[in-house]
mmCIF file of C-alpha atoms in Angstrom:
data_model
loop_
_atom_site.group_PDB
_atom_site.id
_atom_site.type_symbol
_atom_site.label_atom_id
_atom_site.label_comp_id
_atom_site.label_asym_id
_atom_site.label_seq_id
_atom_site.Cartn_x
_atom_site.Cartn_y
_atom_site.Cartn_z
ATOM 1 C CA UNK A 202 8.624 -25.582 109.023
ATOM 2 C CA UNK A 203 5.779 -28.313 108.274
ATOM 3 C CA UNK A 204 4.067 -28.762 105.211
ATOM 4 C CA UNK A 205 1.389 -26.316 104.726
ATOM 5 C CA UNK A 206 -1.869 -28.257 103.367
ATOM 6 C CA UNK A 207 -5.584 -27.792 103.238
ATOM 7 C CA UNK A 208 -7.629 -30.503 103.027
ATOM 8 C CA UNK A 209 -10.896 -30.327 101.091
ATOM 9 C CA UNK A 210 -13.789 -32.808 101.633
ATOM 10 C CA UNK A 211 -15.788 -33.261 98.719
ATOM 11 C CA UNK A 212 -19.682 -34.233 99.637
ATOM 12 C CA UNK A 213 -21.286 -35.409 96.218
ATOM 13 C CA UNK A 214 -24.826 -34.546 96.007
ATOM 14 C CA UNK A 215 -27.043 -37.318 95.573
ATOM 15 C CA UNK A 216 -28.464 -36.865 91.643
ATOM 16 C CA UNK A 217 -31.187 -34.761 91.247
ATOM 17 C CA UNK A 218 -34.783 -36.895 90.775
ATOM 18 C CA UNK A 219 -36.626 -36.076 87.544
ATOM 19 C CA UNK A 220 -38.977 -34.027 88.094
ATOM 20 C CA UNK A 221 -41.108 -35.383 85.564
ATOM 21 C CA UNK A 222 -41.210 -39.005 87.287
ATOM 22 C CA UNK A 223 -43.627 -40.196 89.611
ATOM 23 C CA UNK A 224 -43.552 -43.308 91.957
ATOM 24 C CA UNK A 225 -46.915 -45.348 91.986
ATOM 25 C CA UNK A 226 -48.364 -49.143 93.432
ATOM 26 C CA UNK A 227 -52.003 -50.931 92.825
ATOM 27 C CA UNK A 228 -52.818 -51.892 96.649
ATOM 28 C CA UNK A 229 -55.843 -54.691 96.481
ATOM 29 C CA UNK A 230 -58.565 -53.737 97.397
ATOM 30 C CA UNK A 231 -60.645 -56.848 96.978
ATOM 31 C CA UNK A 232 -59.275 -60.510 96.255
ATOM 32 C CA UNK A 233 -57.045 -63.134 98.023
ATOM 33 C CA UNK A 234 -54.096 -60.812 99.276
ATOM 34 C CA UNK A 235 -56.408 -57.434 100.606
ATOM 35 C CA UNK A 236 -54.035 -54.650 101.118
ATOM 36 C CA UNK A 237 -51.219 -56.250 99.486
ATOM 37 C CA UNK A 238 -49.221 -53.103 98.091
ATOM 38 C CA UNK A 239 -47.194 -53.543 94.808
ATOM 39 C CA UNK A 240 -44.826 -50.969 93.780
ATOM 40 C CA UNK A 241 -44.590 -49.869 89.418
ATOM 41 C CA UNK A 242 -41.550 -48.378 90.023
ATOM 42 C CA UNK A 243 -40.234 -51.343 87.341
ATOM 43 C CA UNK A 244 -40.959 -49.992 83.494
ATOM 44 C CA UNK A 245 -42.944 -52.652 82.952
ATOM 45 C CA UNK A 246 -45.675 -54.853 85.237
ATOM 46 C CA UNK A 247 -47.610 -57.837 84.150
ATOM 47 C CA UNK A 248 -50.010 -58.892 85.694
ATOM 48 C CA UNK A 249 -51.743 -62.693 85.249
ATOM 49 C CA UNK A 250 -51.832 -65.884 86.483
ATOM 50 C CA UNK A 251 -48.152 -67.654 85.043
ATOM 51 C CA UNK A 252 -45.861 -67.829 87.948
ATOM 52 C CA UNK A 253 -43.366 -65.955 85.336
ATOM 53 C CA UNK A 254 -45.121 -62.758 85.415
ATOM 54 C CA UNK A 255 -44.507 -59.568 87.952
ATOM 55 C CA UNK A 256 -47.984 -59.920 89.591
ATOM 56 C CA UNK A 257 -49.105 -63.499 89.899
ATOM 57 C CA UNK A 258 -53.001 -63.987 91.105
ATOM 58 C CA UNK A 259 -54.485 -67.398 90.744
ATOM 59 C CA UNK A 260 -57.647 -67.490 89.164
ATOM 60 C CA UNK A 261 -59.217 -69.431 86.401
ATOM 61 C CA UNK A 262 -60.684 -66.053 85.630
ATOM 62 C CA UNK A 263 -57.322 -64.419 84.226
ATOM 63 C CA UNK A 264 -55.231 -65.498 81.483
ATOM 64 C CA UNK A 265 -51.516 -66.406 82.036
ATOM 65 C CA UNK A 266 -50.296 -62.669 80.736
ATOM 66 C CA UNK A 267 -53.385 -60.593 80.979
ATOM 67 C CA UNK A 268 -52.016 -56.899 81.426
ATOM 68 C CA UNK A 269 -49.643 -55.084 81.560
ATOM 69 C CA UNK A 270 -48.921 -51.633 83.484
ATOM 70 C CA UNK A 271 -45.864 -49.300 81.904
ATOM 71 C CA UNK A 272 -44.358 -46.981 83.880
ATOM 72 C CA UNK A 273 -43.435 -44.450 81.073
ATOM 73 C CA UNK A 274 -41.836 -41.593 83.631
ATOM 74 C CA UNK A 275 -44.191 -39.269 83.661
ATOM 75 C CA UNK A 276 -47.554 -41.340 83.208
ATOM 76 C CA UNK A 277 -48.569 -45.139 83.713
ATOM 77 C CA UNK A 278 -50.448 -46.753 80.877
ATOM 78 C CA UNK A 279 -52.188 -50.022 81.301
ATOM 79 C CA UNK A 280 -52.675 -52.217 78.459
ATOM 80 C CA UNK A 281 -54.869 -55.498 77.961
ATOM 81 C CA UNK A 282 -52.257 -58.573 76.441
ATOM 82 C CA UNK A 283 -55.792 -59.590 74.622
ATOM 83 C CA UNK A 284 -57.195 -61.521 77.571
ATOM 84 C CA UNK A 285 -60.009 -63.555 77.777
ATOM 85 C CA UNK A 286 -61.968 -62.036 80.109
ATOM 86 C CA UNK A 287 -60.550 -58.518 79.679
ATOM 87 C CA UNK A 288 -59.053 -55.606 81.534
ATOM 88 C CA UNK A 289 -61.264 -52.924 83.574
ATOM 89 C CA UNK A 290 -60.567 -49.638 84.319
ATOM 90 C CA UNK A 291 -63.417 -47.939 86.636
ATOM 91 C CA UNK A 292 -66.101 -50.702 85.387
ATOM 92 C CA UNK A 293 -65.034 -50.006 81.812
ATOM 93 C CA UNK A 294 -63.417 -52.523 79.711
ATOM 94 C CA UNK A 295 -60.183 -51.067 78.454
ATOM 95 C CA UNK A 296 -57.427 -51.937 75.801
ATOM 96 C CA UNK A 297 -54.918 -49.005 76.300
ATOM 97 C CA UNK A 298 -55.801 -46.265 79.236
ATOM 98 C CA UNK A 299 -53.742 -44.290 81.275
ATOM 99 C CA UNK A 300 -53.905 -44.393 84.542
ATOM 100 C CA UNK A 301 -54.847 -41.396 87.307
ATOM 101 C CA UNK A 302 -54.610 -41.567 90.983
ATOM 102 C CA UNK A 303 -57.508 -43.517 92.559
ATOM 103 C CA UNK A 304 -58.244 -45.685 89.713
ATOM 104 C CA UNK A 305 -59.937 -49.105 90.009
ATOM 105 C CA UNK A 306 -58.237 -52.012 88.151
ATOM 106 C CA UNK A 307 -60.419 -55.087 87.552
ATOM 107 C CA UNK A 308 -58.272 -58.281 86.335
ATOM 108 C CA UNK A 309 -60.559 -61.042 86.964
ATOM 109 C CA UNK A 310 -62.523 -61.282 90.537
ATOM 110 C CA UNK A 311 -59.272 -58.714 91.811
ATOM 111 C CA UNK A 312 -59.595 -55.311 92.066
ATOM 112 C CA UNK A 313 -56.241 -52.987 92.279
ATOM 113 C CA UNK A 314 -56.720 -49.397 93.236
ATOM 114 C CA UNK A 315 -54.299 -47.225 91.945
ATOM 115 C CA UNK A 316 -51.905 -44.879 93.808
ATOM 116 C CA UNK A 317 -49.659 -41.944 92.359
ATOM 117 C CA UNK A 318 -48.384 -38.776 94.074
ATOM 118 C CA UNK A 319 -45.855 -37.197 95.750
ATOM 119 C CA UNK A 320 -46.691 -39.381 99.516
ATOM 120 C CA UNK A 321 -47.611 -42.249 97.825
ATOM 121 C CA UNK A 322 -46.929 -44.314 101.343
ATOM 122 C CA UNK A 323 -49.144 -41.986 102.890
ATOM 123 C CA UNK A 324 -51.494 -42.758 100.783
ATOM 124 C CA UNK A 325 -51.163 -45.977 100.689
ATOM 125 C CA UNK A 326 -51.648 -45.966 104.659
ATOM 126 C CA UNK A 327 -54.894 -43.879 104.203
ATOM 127 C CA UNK A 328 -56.176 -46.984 102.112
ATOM 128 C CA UNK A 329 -55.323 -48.945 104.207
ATOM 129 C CA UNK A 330 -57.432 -47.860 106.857
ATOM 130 C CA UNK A 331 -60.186 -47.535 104.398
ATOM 131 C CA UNK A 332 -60.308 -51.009 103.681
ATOM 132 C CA UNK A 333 -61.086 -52.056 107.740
ATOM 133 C CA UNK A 334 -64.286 -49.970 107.193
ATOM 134 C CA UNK A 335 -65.184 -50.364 103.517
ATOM 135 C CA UNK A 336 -66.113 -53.299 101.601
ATOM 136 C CA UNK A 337 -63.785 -53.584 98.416
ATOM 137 C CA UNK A 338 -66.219 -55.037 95.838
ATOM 138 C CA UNK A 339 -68.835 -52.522 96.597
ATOM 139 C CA UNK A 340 -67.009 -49.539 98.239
ATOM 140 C CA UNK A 341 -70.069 -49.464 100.931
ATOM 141 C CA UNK A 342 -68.991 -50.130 104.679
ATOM 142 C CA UNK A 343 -68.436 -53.858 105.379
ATOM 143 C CA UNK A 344 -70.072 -55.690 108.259
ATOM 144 C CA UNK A 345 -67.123 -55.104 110.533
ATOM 145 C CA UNK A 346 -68.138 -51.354 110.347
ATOM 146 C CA UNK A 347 -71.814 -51.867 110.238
ATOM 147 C CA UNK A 348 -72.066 -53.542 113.442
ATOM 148 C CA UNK A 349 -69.828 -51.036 115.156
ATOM 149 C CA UNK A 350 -72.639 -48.569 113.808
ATOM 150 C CA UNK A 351 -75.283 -50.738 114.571
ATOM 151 C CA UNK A 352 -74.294 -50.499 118.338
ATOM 152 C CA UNK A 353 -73.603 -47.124 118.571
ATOM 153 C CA UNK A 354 -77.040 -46.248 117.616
ATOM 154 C CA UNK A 355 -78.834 -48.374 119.138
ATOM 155 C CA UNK A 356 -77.246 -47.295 122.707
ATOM 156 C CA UNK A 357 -78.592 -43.538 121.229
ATOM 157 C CA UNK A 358 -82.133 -44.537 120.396
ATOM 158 C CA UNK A 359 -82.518 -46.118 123.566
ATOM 159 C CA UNK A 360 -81.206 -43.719 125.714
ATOM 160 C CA UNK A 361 -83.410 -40.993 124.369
ATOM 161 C CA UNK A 362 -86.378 -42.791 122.781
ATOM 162 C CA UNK A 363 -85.445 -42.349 119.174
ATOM 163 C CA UNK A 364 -86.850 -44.506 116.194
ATOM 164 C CA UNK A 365 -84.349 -46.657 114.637
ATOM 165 C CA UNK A 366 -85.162 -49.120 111.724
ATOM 166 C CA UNK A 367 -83.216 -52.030 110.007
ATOM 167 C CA UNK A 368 -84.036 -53.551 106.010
ATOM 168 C CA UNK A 369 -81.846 -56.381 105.313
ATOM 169 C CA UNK A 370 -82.191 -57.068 101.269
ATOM 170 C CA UNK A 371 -80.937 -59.975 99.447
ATOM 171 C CA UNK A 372 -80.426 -60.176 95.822
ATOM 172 C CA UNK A 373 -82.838 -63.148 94.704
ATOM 173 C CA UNK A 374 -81.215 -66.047 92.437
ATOM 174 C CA UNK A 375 -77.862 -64.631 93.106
ATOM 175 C CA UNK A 376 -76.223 -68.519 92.346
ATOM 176 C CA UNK A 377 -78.462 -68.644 89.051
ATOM 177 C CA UNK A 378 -76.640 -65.173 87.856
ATOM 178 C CA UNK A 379 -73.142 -66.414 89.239
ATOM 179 C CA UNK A 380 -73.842 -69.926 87.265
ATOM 180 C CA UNK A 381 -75.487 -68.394 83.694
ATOM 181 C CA UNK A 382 -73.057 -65.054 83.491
ATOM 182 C CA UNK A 383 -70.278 -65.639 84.975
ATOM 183 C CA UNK A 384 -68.705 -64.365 88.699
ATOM 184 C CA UNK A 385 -67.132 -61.252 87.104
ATOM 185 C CA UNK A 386 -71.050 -60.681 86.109
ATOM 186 C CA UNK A 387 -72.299 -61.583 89.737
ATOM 187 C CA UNK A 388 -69.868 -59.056 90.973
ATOM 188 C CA UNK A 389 -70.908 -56.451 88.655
ATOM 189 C CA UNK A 390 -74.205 -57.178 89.740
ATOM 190 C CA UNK A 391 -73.226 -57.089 93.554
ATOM 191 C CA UNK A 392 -71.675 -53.659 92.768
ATOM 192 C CA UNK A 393 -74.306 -52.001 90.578
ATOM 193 C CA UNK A 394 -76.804 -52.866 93.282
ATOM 194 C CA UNK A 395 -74.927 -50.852 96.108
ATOM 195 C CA UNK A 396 -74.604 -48.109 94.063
ATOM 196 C CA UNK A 397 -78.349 -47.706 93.221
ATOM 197 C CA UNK A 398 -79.430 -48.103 96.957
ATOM 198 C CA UNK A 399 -76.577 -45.038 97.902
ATOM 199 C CA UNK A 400 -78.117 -43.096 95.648
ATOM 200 C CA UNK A 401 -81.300 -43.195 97.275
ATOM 201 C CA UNK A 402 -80.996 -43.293 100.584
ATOM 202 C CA UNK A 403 -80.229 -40.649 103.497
ATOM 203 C CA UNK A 404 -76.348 -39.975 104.419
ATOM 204 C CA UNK A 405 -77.237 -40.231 108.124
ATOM 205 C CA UNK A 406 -78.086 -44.332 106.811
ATOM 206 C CA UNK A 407 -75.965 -46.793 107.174
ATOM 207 C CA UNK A 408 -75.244 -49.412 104.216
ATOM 208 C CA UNK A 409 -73.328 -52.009 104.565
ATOM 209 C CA UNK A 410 -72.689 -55.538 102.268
ATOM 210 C CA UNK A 411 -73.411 -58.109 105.066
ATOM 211 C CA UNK A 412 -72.205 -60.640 103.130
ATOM 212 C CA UNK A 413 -72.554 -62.365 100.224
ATOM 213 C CA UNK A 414 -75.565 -61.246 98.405
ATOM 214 C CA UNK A 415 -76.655 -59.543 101.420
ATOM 215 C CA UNK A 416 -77.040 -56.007 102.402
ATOM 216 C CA UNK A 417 -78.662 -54.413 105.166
ATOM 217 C CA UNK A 418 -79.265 -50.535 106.010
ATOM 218 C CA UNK A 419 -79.692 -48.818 109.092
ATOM 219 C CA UNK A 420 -82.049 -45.898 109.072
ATOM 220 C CA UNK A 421 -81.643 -43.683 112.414
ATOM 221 C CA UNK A 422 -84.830 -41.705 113.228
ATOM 222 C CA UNK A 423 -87.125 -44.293 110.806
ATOM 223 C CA UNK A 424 -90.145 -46.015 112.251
ATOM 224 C CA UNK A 425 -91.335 -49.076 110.642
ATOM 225 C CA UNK A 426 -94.357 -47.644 108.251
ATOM 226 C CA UNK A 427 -91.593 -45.365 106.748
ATOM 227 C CA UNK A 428 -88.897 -48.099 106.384
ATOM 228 C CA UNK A 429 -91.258 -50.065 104.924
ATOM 229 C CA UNK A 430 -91.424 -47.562 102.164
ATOM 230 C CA UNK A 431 -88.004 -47.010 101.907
ATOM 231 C CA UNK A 432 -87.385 -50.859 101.510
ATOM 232 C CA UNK A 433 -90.355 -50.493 98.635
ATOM 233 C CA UNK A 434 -88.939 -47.641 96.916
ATOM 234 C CA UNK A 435 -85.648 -49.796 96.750
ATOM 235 C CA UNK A 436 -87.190 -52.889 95.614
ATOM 236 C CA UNK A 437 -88.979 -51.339 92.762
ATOM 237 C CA UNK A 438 -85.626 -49.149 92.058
ATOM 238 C CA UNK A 439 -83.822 -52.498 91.136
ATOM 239 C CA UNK A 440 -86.230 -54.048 89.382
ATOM 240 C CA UNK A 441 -87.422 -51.556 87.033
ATOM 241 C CA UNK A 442 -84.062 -51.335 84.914
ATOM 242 C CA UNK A 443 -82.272 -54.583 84.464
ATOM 243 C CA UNK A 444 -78.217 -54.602 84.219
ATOM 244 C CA UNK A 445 -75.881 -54.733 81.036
ATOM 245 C CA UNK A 446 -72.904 -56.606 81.558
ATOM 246 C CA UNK A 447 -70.960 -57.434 78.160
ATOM 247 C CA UNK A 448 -74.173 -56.350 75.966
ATOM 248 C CA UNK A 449 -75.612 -58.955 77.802
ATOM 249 C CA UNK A 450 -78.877 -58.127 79.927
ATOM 250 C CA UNK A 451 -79.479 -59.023 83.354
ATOM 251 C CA UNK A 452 -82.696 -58.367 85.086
ATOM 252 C CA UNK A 453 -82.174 -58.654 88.854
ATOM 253 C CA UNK A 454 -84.880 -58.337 91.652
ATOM 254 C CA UNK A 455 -84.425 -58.112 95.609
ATOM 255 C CA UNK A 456 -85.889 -59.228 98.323
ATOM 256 C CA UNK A 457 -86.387 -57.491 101.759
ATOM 257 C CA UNK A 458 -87.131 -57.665 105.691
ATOM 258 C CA UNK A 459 -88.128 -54.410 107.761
ATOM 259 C CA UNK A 460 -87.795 -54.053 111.383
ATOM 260 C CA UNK A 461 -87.350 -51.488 113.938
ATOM 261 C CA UNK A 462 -86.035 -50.963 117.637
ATOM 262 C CA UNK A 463 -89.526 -50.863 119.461
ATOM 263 C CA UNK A 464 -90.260 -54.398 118.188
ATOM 264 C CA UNK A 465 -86.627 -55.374 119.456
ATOM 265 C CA UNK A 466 -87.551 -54.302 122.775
ATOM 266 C CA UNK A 467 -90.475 -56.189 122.511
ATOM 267 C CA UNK A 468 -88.658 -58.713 121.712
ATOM 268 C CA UNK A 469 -86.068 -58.843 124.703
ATOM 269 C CA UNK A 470 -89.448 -58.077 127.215
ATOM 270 C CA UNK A 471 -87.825 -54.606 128.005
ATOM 271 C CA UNK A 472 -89.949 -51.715 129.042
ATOM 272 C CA UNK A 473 -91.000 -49.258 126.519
ATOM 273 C CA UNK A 474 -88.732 -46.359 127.495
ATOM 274 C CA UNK A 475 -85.900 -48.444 129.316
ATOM 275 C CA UNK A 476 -82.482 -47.238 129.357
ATOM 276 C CA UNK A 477 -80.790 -50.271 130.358
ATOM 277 C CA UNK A 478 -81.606 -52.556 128.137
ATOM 278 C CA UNK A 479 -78.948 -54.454 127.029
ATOM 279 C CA UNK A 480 -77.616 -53.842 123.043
ATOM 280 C CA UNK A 481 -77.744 -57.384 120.985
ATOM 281 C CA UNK A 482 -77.134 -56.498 117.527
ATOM 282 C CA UNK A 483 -77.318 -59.915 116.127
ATOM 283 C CA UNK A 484 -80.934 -60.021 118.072
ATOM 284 C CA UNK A 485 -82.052 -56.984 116.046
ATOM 285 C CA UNK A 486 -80.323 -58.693 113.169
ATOM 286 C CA UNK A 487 -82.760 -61.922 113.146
ATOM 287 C CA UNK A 488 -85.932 -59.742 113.432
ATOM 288 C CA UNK A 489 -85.224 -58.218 110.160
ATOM 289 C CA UNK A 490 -83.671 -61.321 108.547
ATOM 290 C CA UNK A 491 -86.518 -63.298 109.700
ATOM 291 C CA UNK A 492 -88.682 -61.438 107.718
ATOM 292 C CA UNK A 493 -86.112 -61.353 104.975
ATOM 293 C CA UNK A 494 -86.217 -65.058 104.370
ATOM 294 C CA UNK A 495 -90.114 -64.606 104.995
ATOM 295 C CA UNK A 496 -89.759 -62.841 101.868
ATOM 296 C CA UNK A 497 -87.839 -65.199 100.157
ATOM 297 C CA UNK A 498 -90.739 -68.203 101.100
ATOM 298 C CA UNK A 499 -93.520 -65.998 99.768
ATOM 299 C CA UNK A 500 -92.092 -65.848 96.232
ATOM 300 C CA UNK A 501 -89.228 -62.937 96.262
ATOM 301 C CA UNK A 502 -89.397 -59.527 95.014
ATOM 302 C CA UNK A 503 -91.104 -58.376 97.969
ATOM 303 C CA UNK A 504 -90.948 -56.064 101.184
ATOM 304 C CA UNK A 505 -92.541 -58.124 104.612
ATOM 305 C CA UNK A 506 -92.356 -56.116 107.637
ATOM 306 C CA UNK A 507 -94.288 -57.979 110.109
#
């Protein structure tokens, strides 16, 4: 008789995760290397401008060590190394904070958003995407999105007669600002602007940082005389309160062209109530902008809409 024998296989289970840990990145969200994902799974992340450090960005702006992030199992704390310029959390200067999903971290001009969860790389794909629409300084849509806007309402007021207006604002003495405060105050600035002008204007609008200093909205179902108001309200909304950046005050003032679709069709020679008329957004653009720099010749801190 053979040799009787069973043979066991042994599977070893992989070790149970703690439950208690959590994985986590920053993903940039404005500065050199947009979208750039960087994982904290390390217990420790500094972040400055040595080339020793975990997260190297190269700015005069940050200091050689300027944070750090620590990845404590359960939580991630982030901690200023006593910088120059300081560490921001959400537009508040921080020393020690911990972070929670969806957190903005300002190191310099660079601004880290950060991710925790359960499908972090979901997540991190769902930024992603948000950053081809949204401008990462200001969190309003960026000119790649605008113009895709711009276009697609402009074929719907023309093809059944609907108003449609355009303001394009600049901030006045933006350089002056940049060369007395600082850029991380010009960017504060940039930022505090675009959130006073969402909070007064329609959701149907469309807001957008054109670039630079510039910002133009898009106001569906606006004629002129009422645009004209709108850009009015706006201008006098940033220059009643002035800005605090470091205890430091800031008084800031815009400038702003008006026009509207009926004067762009006008423009172009097209009939009144065409429905062919070909869709130039950059046409539309220089109406508005034309009066914007109008504006700017006539002494600033004004609305022209003719």
């Amino acid at each position: 008789m053979g040799n009787d024998s069973t043979v066991v296989t042994v599977i070893n289970k992989p070790p149970k995760k703690d439950p208690s840990g959590q994985e986590a990145c920053l993903v940039v969200i404005n500065g050199v290397d947009l979208g750039k994902k960087y994982s904290l799974a390390q217990s420790s992340t500094v972040i400055g401008r040595s080339s020793k450090v975990d997260i190297q960005i190269d700015e005069d702006a940050i200091s050689r060590s300027h944070a750090i992030i620590d990845n404590l199992g359960d939580s991630f704390v982030v901690r200023d190394l006593d910088s120059t310029n300081g560490t921001y959390v959400n537009d508040r200067p921080v020393s020690r904070k911990t972070l929670i999903d969806g957190d903005q971290v300002k190191i310099g001009r660079t601004i880290f958003k950060f991710l925790t969860g359960s499908n972090i790389e979901a997540s991190y794909h769902d930024e992603i995407y948000r950053l081809t629409t949204t401008d990462g300084l200001t969190q309003v849509y960026n000119k790649r999105y605008f113009l895709k806007e711009m276009e697609r309402e402009m074929s719907r007021s023309m093809r059944y007669d609907r108003d449609l207006s355009l303001i394009m604002c600049d901030i006045d003495h933006f350089k002056p600002i940049n060369d007395t405060y600082g850029h991380l105050a010009g960017d504060y600035v940039l930022k505090q602007v675009a959130q006073r002008v969402v909070g007064h204007i329609r959701r149907d609008d469309v807001f957008a940082r054109y670039g630079g200093e510039e910002f133009v909205i898009l106001l569906p179902e606006i004629d002129k005389p009422q645009a004209v108001r709108i850009a009015e309200k706006i201008r006098k909304l940033i220059e009643a309160e002035p800005f605090h950046f470091d205890n430091v005050s800031i008084p800031v003032t815009l400038s702003l062209g008006v026009a509207d679709l009926r004067e762009y069709r006008q423009s172009i020679e097209a009939p009144p109530t065409s429905q062919t008329v070909d869709i130039n957004c950059f046409a539309f653009i220089k109406l508005a902008d034309d009066r914007l720099y109008k504006a700017k010749e006539g002494g600033r801190n004004q609305v022209v809409g003719d």
